[in-house]
Amino acid sequence: MNRNSRRSRREAAAAEEASGTAGFESRTSEEQLTILEALVEEARASMYEAINSHYRDFLNIKFHGQDPLDEVATLNDKYGLVQSTIDPSAHKSKERLDTVGCALRAIVLLAKIHADLKDIDDQIWRGEIAVAASSVAEIGQLLGELKDSVPIFADAQAVGLLQMQYMKKKSALKAELDYLMAEMYQINDVGASVVEMVVSYRVMANYDDALYDSPVTIGDLFFALANLDLFCDKMDVLADALIHRWFVPLLRNPNESLAVSKVKLFATINIGAYTASSGSKSSGGDAHITLSHCELVRDKWSTVLNFIRDEMFYDVSIDEEHAAIYEYLGAKLWAALWPRLHESLLVPLVPADIDAIGDTQNMVPLLELEERWLELGLITEDKMHIKDSIRSLLQTYVGKRRRDLLTTVASVLATDDANTVVVGGEGPVTDMLC
C-alpha cells in the first residue's frame, strides 16, 4: 500500500469519526444513552482483548502501537454529553447512565494501568528512573482504586494479569535501584585497616554496561526511593556503615587519619589511610579526656558530617522534596551515636567534686559539635541531648551549692553567731549554654 492510499484511509477514518460525533449529538438523550451503552461494552471487550493478548505473548496485530487511552477519551466526551442532556427526573435512564459511568471508569483505569505498564521497561532501560518510579507508584494507586471503587465492572482475569505485571515491573525497578545504590555508594576495604567510601554523582550505564540515554543522578535515585517508600531500608544500610566504619572509630581514636578528596564525577572519604601503616594505637583506653581530644572528635566528626551533606547528598534539595530522606538519615545516626558520645566523653568530663564545677571547658567542643549537627539539619532542637545534659548538670551543682549556702546561713542565724562566711569563687562556664 502506497503513501497516498494510507493517507486516504486516515482521512476517511477522521471524516467518519467526525460525522459519527455529529450524528451522536443530533440524537435524543435516550438514543445517545443506548448508543453509549453499546460503545462502552465494545470498548470493554476490546480492552480485555488488548490486555490478554499483550501479556499472554500473542499480541494481536490490530493492537500494535495502539494507545489504549485514545478510545476511552472519546467515550468520556460522549458520556459527558449524555450526562448534560439527560432528564434528571428520568430515574431509569439515570440509573442506566450511572451504570455506564461506573463501567467507563473501570475501562479508564484499566487503560491507564495498561498504558503505564507498557512504558516501564523502556523507562528503566533509558535511565528514566524517576519517571519509572512515578509510573509504578501511580499504577499501585490505580489498582487500589480499581479494587475499591468499581470491582464488579472489571474482569477479574484482566485485573489479575495487570497486578501480576505490576509486581514484575516493580521488582525490576527495585533491582535497578539496588544496583544504582551500590554504584553510587561504594564502600571498600583497602588493606587491613583502611576503609573508603566512593560517592558517584551519576551513573552512566546499567548493570549490563549499556549506556543510559541520560545519566542517573543521586537526586533521581532518591526521588525513586521516596516514591516507592524504599528509602528507610537504604538509609539504614548507609547509617550502619557510617556509624561502625567512621564515627565510632574516630570516637575511640580521633587521631585516626581521615581524608576527603573530590573530582568532577565522584568524591571519596577514607579513614586509616596513613595511620594504618604507622602503627597508631587507639586512645580509647585513656581515662582522662583532654580538651584536645574533644576538639579532635569535634573536627573529625564534622568532616564526616560535611561529607554527608555535600557529597552523599550532592546536588540534592534537602530542604524540599528530599528533606524526609536526609532527616531520616540524620535521626538514625544521632540515635545510635548520642549514647556512645555520652558514655565515652560526656560522663568522664563530669566533675567529681563540686569545687571543680568551674572547669567545664572540655565540654565546649561537644556543644559545638552538637550545634554543627543542628546547623546541617541532621537533628532538630528537641534532640539537643548534649546541651540538655550539661544544663541539667550545672543546674544540679548550682542547686546543691545554693542548698549548702542556705544551710550555713540558717545555722548562723540560729546560733546568733557573728561569724562571717565567704561564698562565691569562679562559677561554671554558663555562657556555652546560651
Short mmCIF file of N, CA and C in Angstrom, two decimals, residues 258-360:
data_model
loop_
_atom_site.label_atom_id
_atom_site.label_comp_id
_atom_site.label_asym_id
_atom_site.label_seq_id
_atom_site.Cartn_x
_atom_site.Cartn_y
_atom_site.Cartn_z
N LEU A 258 41.93 10.83 58.53
CA LEU A 258 40.68 10.99 57.79
C LEU A 258 40.95 11.92 56.61
N ALA A 259 40.62 11.46 55.41
CA ALA A 259 40.91 12.27 54.22
C ALA A 259 39.71 12.29 53.29
N VAL A 260 39.47 13.44 52.68
CA VAL A 260 38.39 13.62 51.71
C VAL A 260 39.00 14.16 50.42
N SER A 261 38.61 13.55 49.31
CA SER A 261 39.05 14.04 48.00
C SER A 261 37.84 14.12 47.08
N LYS A 262 37.93 15.02 46.11
CA LYS A 262 36.78 15.24 45.23
C LYS A 262 37.26 15.57 43.82
N VAL A 263 36.63 14.93 42.84
CA VAL A 263 36.85 15.26 41.44
C VAL A 263 35.50 15.54 40.81
N LYS A 264 35.45 15.64 39.49
CA LYS A 264 34.24 16.08 38.82
C LYS A 264 33.07 15.10 38.99
N LEU A 265 33.36 13.80 38.93
CA LEU A 265 32.28 12.81 38.89
C LEU A 265 32.06 12.07 40.21
N PHE A 266 33.01 12.16 41.14
CA PHE A 266 32.83 11.43 42.39
C PHE A 266 33.66 12.06 43.50
N ALA A 267 33.36 11.67 44.73
CA ALA A 267 34.11 12.10 45.91
C ALA A 267 34.42 10.88 46.75
N THR A 268 35.53 10.97 47.51
CA THR A 268 35.98 9.83 48.32
C THR A 268 36.30 10.30 49.73
N ILE A 269 35.92 9.50 50.71
CA ILE A 269 36.34 9.71 52.09
C ILE A 269 36.94 8.41 52.58
N ASN A 270 38.14 8.50 53.15
CA ASN A 270 38.75 7.29 53.69
C ASN A 270 39.27 7.53 55.09
N ILE A 271 39.33 6.46 55.85
CA ILE A 271 39.78 6.52 57.23
C ILE A 271 40.88 5.49 57.41
N GLY A 272 41.96 5.89 58.08
CA GLY A 272 43.07 4.98 58.34
C GLY A 272 44.08 4.88 57.22
N ALA A 273 44.01 5.76 56.23
CA ALA A 273 44.89 5.65 55.07
C ALA A 273 46.35 5.84 55.46
N TYR A 274 46.62 6.63 56.48
CA TYR A 274 48.00 6.88 56.90
C TYR A 274 48.32 6.21 58.23
N THR A 275 47.37 6.21 59.14
CA THR A 275 47.65 5.64 60.46
C THR A 275 47.76 4.13 60.42
N ALA A 276 47.19 3.48 59.40
CA ALA A 276 47.26 2.03 59.32
C ALA A 276 48.69 1.55 59.20
N SER A 277 49.53 2.29 58.49
CA SER A 277 50.91 1.88 58.28
C SER A 277 51.84 2.41 59.36
N SER A 278 51.36 3.37 60.15
CA SER A 278 52.22 3.98 61.16
C SER A 278 52.08 3.34 62.52
N GLY A 279 51.17 2.38 62.64
CA GLY A 279 51.01 1.67 63.90
C GLY A 279 50.38 2.50 64.99
N SER A 280 49.56 3.48 64.63
CA SER A 280 48.89 4.33 65.62
C SER A 280 47.96 3.50 66.48
N LYS A 281 47.99 3.75 67.77
CA LYS A 281 47.16 2.99 68.69
C LYS A 281 45.98 3.82 69.15
N SER A 282 44.92 3.14 69.46
CA SER A 282 43.72 3.84 69.90
C SER A 282 43.94 4.47 71.26
N SER A 283 43.35 5.64 71.42
CA SER A 283 43.42 6.33 72.72
C SER A 283 42.17 6.08 73.53
N GLY A 284 41.37 5.09 73.09
CA GLY A 284 40.10 4.84 73.77
C GLY A 284 40.27 4.37 75.19
N GLY A 285 41.46 3.82 75.53
CA GLY A 285 41.66 3.33 76.88
C GLY A 285 42.08 4.42 77.86
N ASP A 286 42.34 5.62 77.37
CA ASP A 286 42.77 6.72 78.22
C ASP A 286 41.58 7.23 79.03
N ALA A 287 41.68 7.13 80.34
CA ALA A 287 40.55 7.52 81.19
C ALA A 287 40.42 9.04 81.29
N HIS A 288 41.53 9.76 81.07
CA HIS A 288 41.49 11.22 81.19
C HIS A 288 41.19 11.85 79.83
N ILE A 289 40.05 12.48 79.71
CA ILE A 289 39.63 13.11 78.46
C ILE A 289 40.10 14.55 78.46
N THR A 290 40.97 14.89 77.53
CA THR A 290 41.54 16.23 77.46
C THR A 290 40.74 17.11 76.51
N LEU A 291 41.01 18.40 76.57
CA LEU A 291 40.36 19.35 75.67
C LEU A 291 40.72 19.05 74.22
N SER A 292 42.00 18.76 73.96
CA SER A 292 42.43 18.47 72.59
C SER A 292 41.76 17.21 72.04
N HIS A 293 41.51 16.25 72.91
CA HIS A 293 40.81 15.03 72.49
C HIS A 293 39.39 15.37 72.02
N CYS A 294 38.68 16.16 72.80
CA CYS A 294 37.32 16.55 72.44
C CYS A 294 37.31 17.40 71.17
N GLU A 295 38.30 18.25 71.01
CA GLU A 295 38.38 19.08 69.81
C GLU A 295 38.64 18.23 68.56
N LEU A 296 39.47 17.21 68.72
CA LEU A 296 39.73 16.31 67.59
C LEU A 296 38.47 15.55 67.18
N VAL A 297 37.73 15.06 68.15
CA VAL A 297 36.47 14.36 67.86
C VAL A 297 35.51 15.31 67.14
N ARG A 298 35.41 16.53 67.66
CA ARG A 298 34.54 17.52 67.01
C ARG A 298 34.95 17.75 65.56
N ASP A 299 36.23 17.95 65.33
CA ASP A 299 36.71 18.27 63.98
C ASP A 299 36.56 17.09 63.02
N LYS A 300 36.90 15.90 63.47
CA LYS A 300 36.82 14.73 62.59
C LYS A 300 35.36 14.37 62.28
N TRP A 301 34.53 14.42 63.31
CA TRP A 301 33.11 14.13 63.06
C TRP A 301 32.50 15.19 62.14
N SER A 302 32.90 16.43 62.30
CA SER A 302 32.38 17.50 61.45
C SER A 302 32.77 17.27 60.00
N THR A 303 33.96 16.74 59.78
CA THR A 303 34.39 16.42 58.41
C THR A 303 33.48 15.37 57.79
N VAL A 304 33.14 14.35 58.58
CA VAL A 304 32.24 13.31 58.07
C VAL A 304 30.85 13.89 57.82
N LEU A 305 30.38 14.73 58.72
CA LEU A 305 29.05 15.35 58.55
C LEU A 305 29.00 16.21 57.29
N ASN A 306 30.06 16.97 57.05
CA ASN A 306 30.11 17.78 55.83
C ASN A 306 30.13 16.92 54.58
N PHE A 307 30.80 15.78 54.66
CA PHE A 307 30.83 14.86 53.52
C PHE A 307 29.42 14.31 53.24
N ILE A 308 28.69 14.01 54.31
CA ILE A 308 27.32 13.52 54.14
C ILE A 308 26.48 14.57 53.43
N ARG A 309 26.57 15.81 53.92
CA ARG A 309 25.73 16.86 53.35
C ARG A 309 26.14 17.23 51.93
N ASP A 310 27.42 17.41 51.70
CA ASP A 310 27.87 17.97 50.43
C ASP A 310 28.09 16.92 49.34
N GLU A 311 28.47 15.70 49.72
CA GLU A 311 28.81 14.69 48.72
C GLU A 311 27.77 13.57 48.62
N MET A 312 27.38 13.02 49.75
CA MET A 312 26.39 11.93 49.71
C MET A 312 25.02 12.44 49.26
N PHE A 313 24.78 13.73 49.48
CA PHE A 313 23.54 14.37 49.00
C PHE A 313 23.89 15.44 47.98
N TYR A 314 24.81 15.12 47.11
CA TYR A 314 25.30 16.07 46.11
C TYR A 314 24.18 16.55 45.19
N ASP A 315 24.06 17.87 45.08
CA ASP A 315 23.08 18.50 44.19
C ASP A 315 21.65 18.02 44.48
N VAL A 316 21.38 17.78 45.76
CA VAL A 316 20.06 17.31 46.19
C VAL A 316 19.43 18.38 47.07
N SER A 317 18.16 18.64 46.85
CA SER A 317 17.43 19.63 47.64
C SER A 317 16.97 18.98 48.94
N ILE A 318 17.71 19.22 50.02
CA ILE A 318 17.36 18.61 51.31
C ILE A 318 16.30 19.42 52.05
N ASP A 319 16.00 20.61 51.57
CA ASP A 319 15.00 21.45 52.24
C ASP A 319 13.60 21.26 51.66
N GLU A 320 13.51 20.53 50.54
CA GLU A 320 12.20 20.40 49.89
C GLU A 320 11.85 18.93 49.66
N GLU A 321 12.01 18.46 48.42
CA GLU A 321 11.48 17.15 48.06
C GLU A 321 12.20 15.99 48.73
N HIS A 322 13.50 16.16 49.09
CA HIS A 322 14.24 15.05 49.69
C HIS A 322 14.54 15.28 51.16
N ALA A 323 13.82 16.19 51.78
CA ALA A 323 14.05 16.50 53.20
C ALA A 323 13.82 15.28 54.08
N ALA A 324 12.81 14.48 53.77
CA ALA A 324 12.47 13.33 54.61
C ALA A 324 13.62 12.32 54.65
N ILE A 325 14.27 12.09 53.50
CA ILE A 325 15.37 11.13 53.45
C ILE A 325 16.55 11.64 54.27
N TYR A 326 16.90 12.90 54.10
CA TYR A 326 18.03 13.50 54.81
C TYR A 326 17.78 13.50 56.32
N GLU A 327 16.60 13.91 56.72
CA GLU A 327 16.27 13.96 58.14
C GLU A 327 16.23 12.56 58.75
N TYR A 328 15.76 11.59 57.97
CA TYR A 328 15.72 10.22 58.48
C TYR A 328 17.13 9.72 58.75
N LEU A 329 18.06 9.96 57.81
CA LEU A 329 19.43 9.52 57.99
C LEU A 329 20.05 10.21 59.21
N GLY A 330 19.83 11.52 59.36
CA GLY A 330 20.38 12.24 60.50
C GLY A 330 19.86 11.70 61.82
N ALA A 331 18.55 11.46 61.89
CA ALA A 331 17.96 10.94 63.12
C ALA A 331 18.48 9.54 63.44
N LYS A 332 18.66 8.74 62.41
CA LYS A 332 19.18 7.37 62.60
C LYS A 332 20.61 7.41 63.15
N LEU A 333 21.43 8.28 62.59
CA LEU A 333 22.81 8.40 63.05
C LEU A 333 22.87 8.90 64.50
N TRP A 334 22.12 9.96 64.79
CA TRP A 334 22.19 10.58 66.11
C TRP A 334 21.66 9.66 67.20
N ALA A 335 20.61 8.91 66.89
CA ALA A 335 20.04 7.98 67.87
C ALA A 335 21.06 6.92 68.28
N ALA A 336 21.92 6.51 67.35
CA ALA A 336 22.93 5.50 67.66
C ALA A 336 24.19 6.10 68.26
N LEU A 337 24.54 7.33 67.87
CA LEU A 337 25.81 7.91 68.27
C LEU A 337 25.74 8.67 69.60
N TRP A 338 24.60 9.28 69.91
CA TRP A 338 24.49 10.06 71.14
C TRP A 338 24.80 9.22 72.38
N PRO A 339 24.26 8.01 72.55
CA PRO A 339 24.61 7.22 73.75
C PRO A 339 26.10 6.93 73.84
N ARG A 340 26.75 6.68 72.71
CA ARG A 340 28.19 6.41 72.71
C ARG A 340 28.97 7.67 73.09
N LEU A 341 28.53 8.80 72.56
CA LEU A 341 29.18 10.08 72.88
C LEU A 341 29.02 10.39 74.37
N HIS A 342 27.86 10.13 74.89
CA HIS A 342 27.57 10.37 76.29
C HIS A 342 28.46 9.52 77.19
N GLU A 343 28.56 8.25 76.87
CA GLU A 343 29.34 7.33 77.70
C GLU A 343 30.84 7.56 77.57
N SER A 344 31.31 7.83 76.35
CA SER A 344 32.76 7.91 76.11
C SER A 344 33.36 9.26 76.49
N LEU A 345 32.60 10.34 76.33
CA LEU A 345 33.17 11.67 76.54
C LEU A 345 32.46 12.47 77.63
N LEU A 346 31.15 12.51 77.58
CA LEU A 346 30.44 13.42 78.49
C LEU A 346 30.52 12.95 79.94
N VAL A 347 30.29 11.68 80.18
CA VAL A 347 30.32 11.17 81.54
C VAL A 347 31.69 11.34 82.19
N PRO A 348 32.81 11.00 81.47
CA PRO A 348 34.13 11.21 82.09
C PRO A 348 34.45 12.67 82.39
N LEU A 349 33.76 13.60 81.72
CA LEU A 349 34.02 15.02 81.93
C LEU A 349 33.25 15.61 83.11
N VAL A 350 32.32 14.85 83.67
CA VAL A 350 31.54 15.35 84.79
C VAL A 350 32.45 15.49 86.01
N PRO A 351 32.53 16.68 86.63
CA PRO A 351 33.41 16.88 87.79
C PRO A 351 33.00 15.99 88.96
N ALA A 352 34.01 15.43 89.62
CA ALA A 352 33.73 14.57 90.78
C ALA A 352 33.48 15.39 92.03
N ASP A 353 33.96 16.62 92.02
CA ASP A 353 33.86 17.48 93.21
C ASP A 353 33.14 18.77 92.82
N ILE A 354 32.31 19.27 93.71
CA ILE A 354 31.56 20.49 93.43
C ILE A 354 32.49 21.68 93.23
N ASP A 355 33.66 21.64 93.85
CA ASP A 355 34.59 22.76 93.72
C ASP A 355 35.23 22.80 92.33
N ALA A 356 35.12 21.69 91.57
CA ALA A 356 35.72 21.64 90.22
C ALA A 356 34.71 21.95 89.13
N ILE A 357 33.52 22.39 89.51
CA ILE A 357 32.47 22.61 88.52
C ILE A 357 32.83 23.72 87.54
N GLY A 358 33.71 24.63 87.98
CA GLY A 358 34.10 25.71 87.07
C GLY A 358 34.94 25.22 85.91
N ASP A 359 35.54 24.04 86.04
CA ASP A 359 36.40 23.51 84.99
C ASP A 359 35.58 22.68 84.01
N THR A 360 34.82 23.35 83.16
CA THR A 360 33.96 22.66 82.19
C THR A 360 34.31 23.03 80.75
#
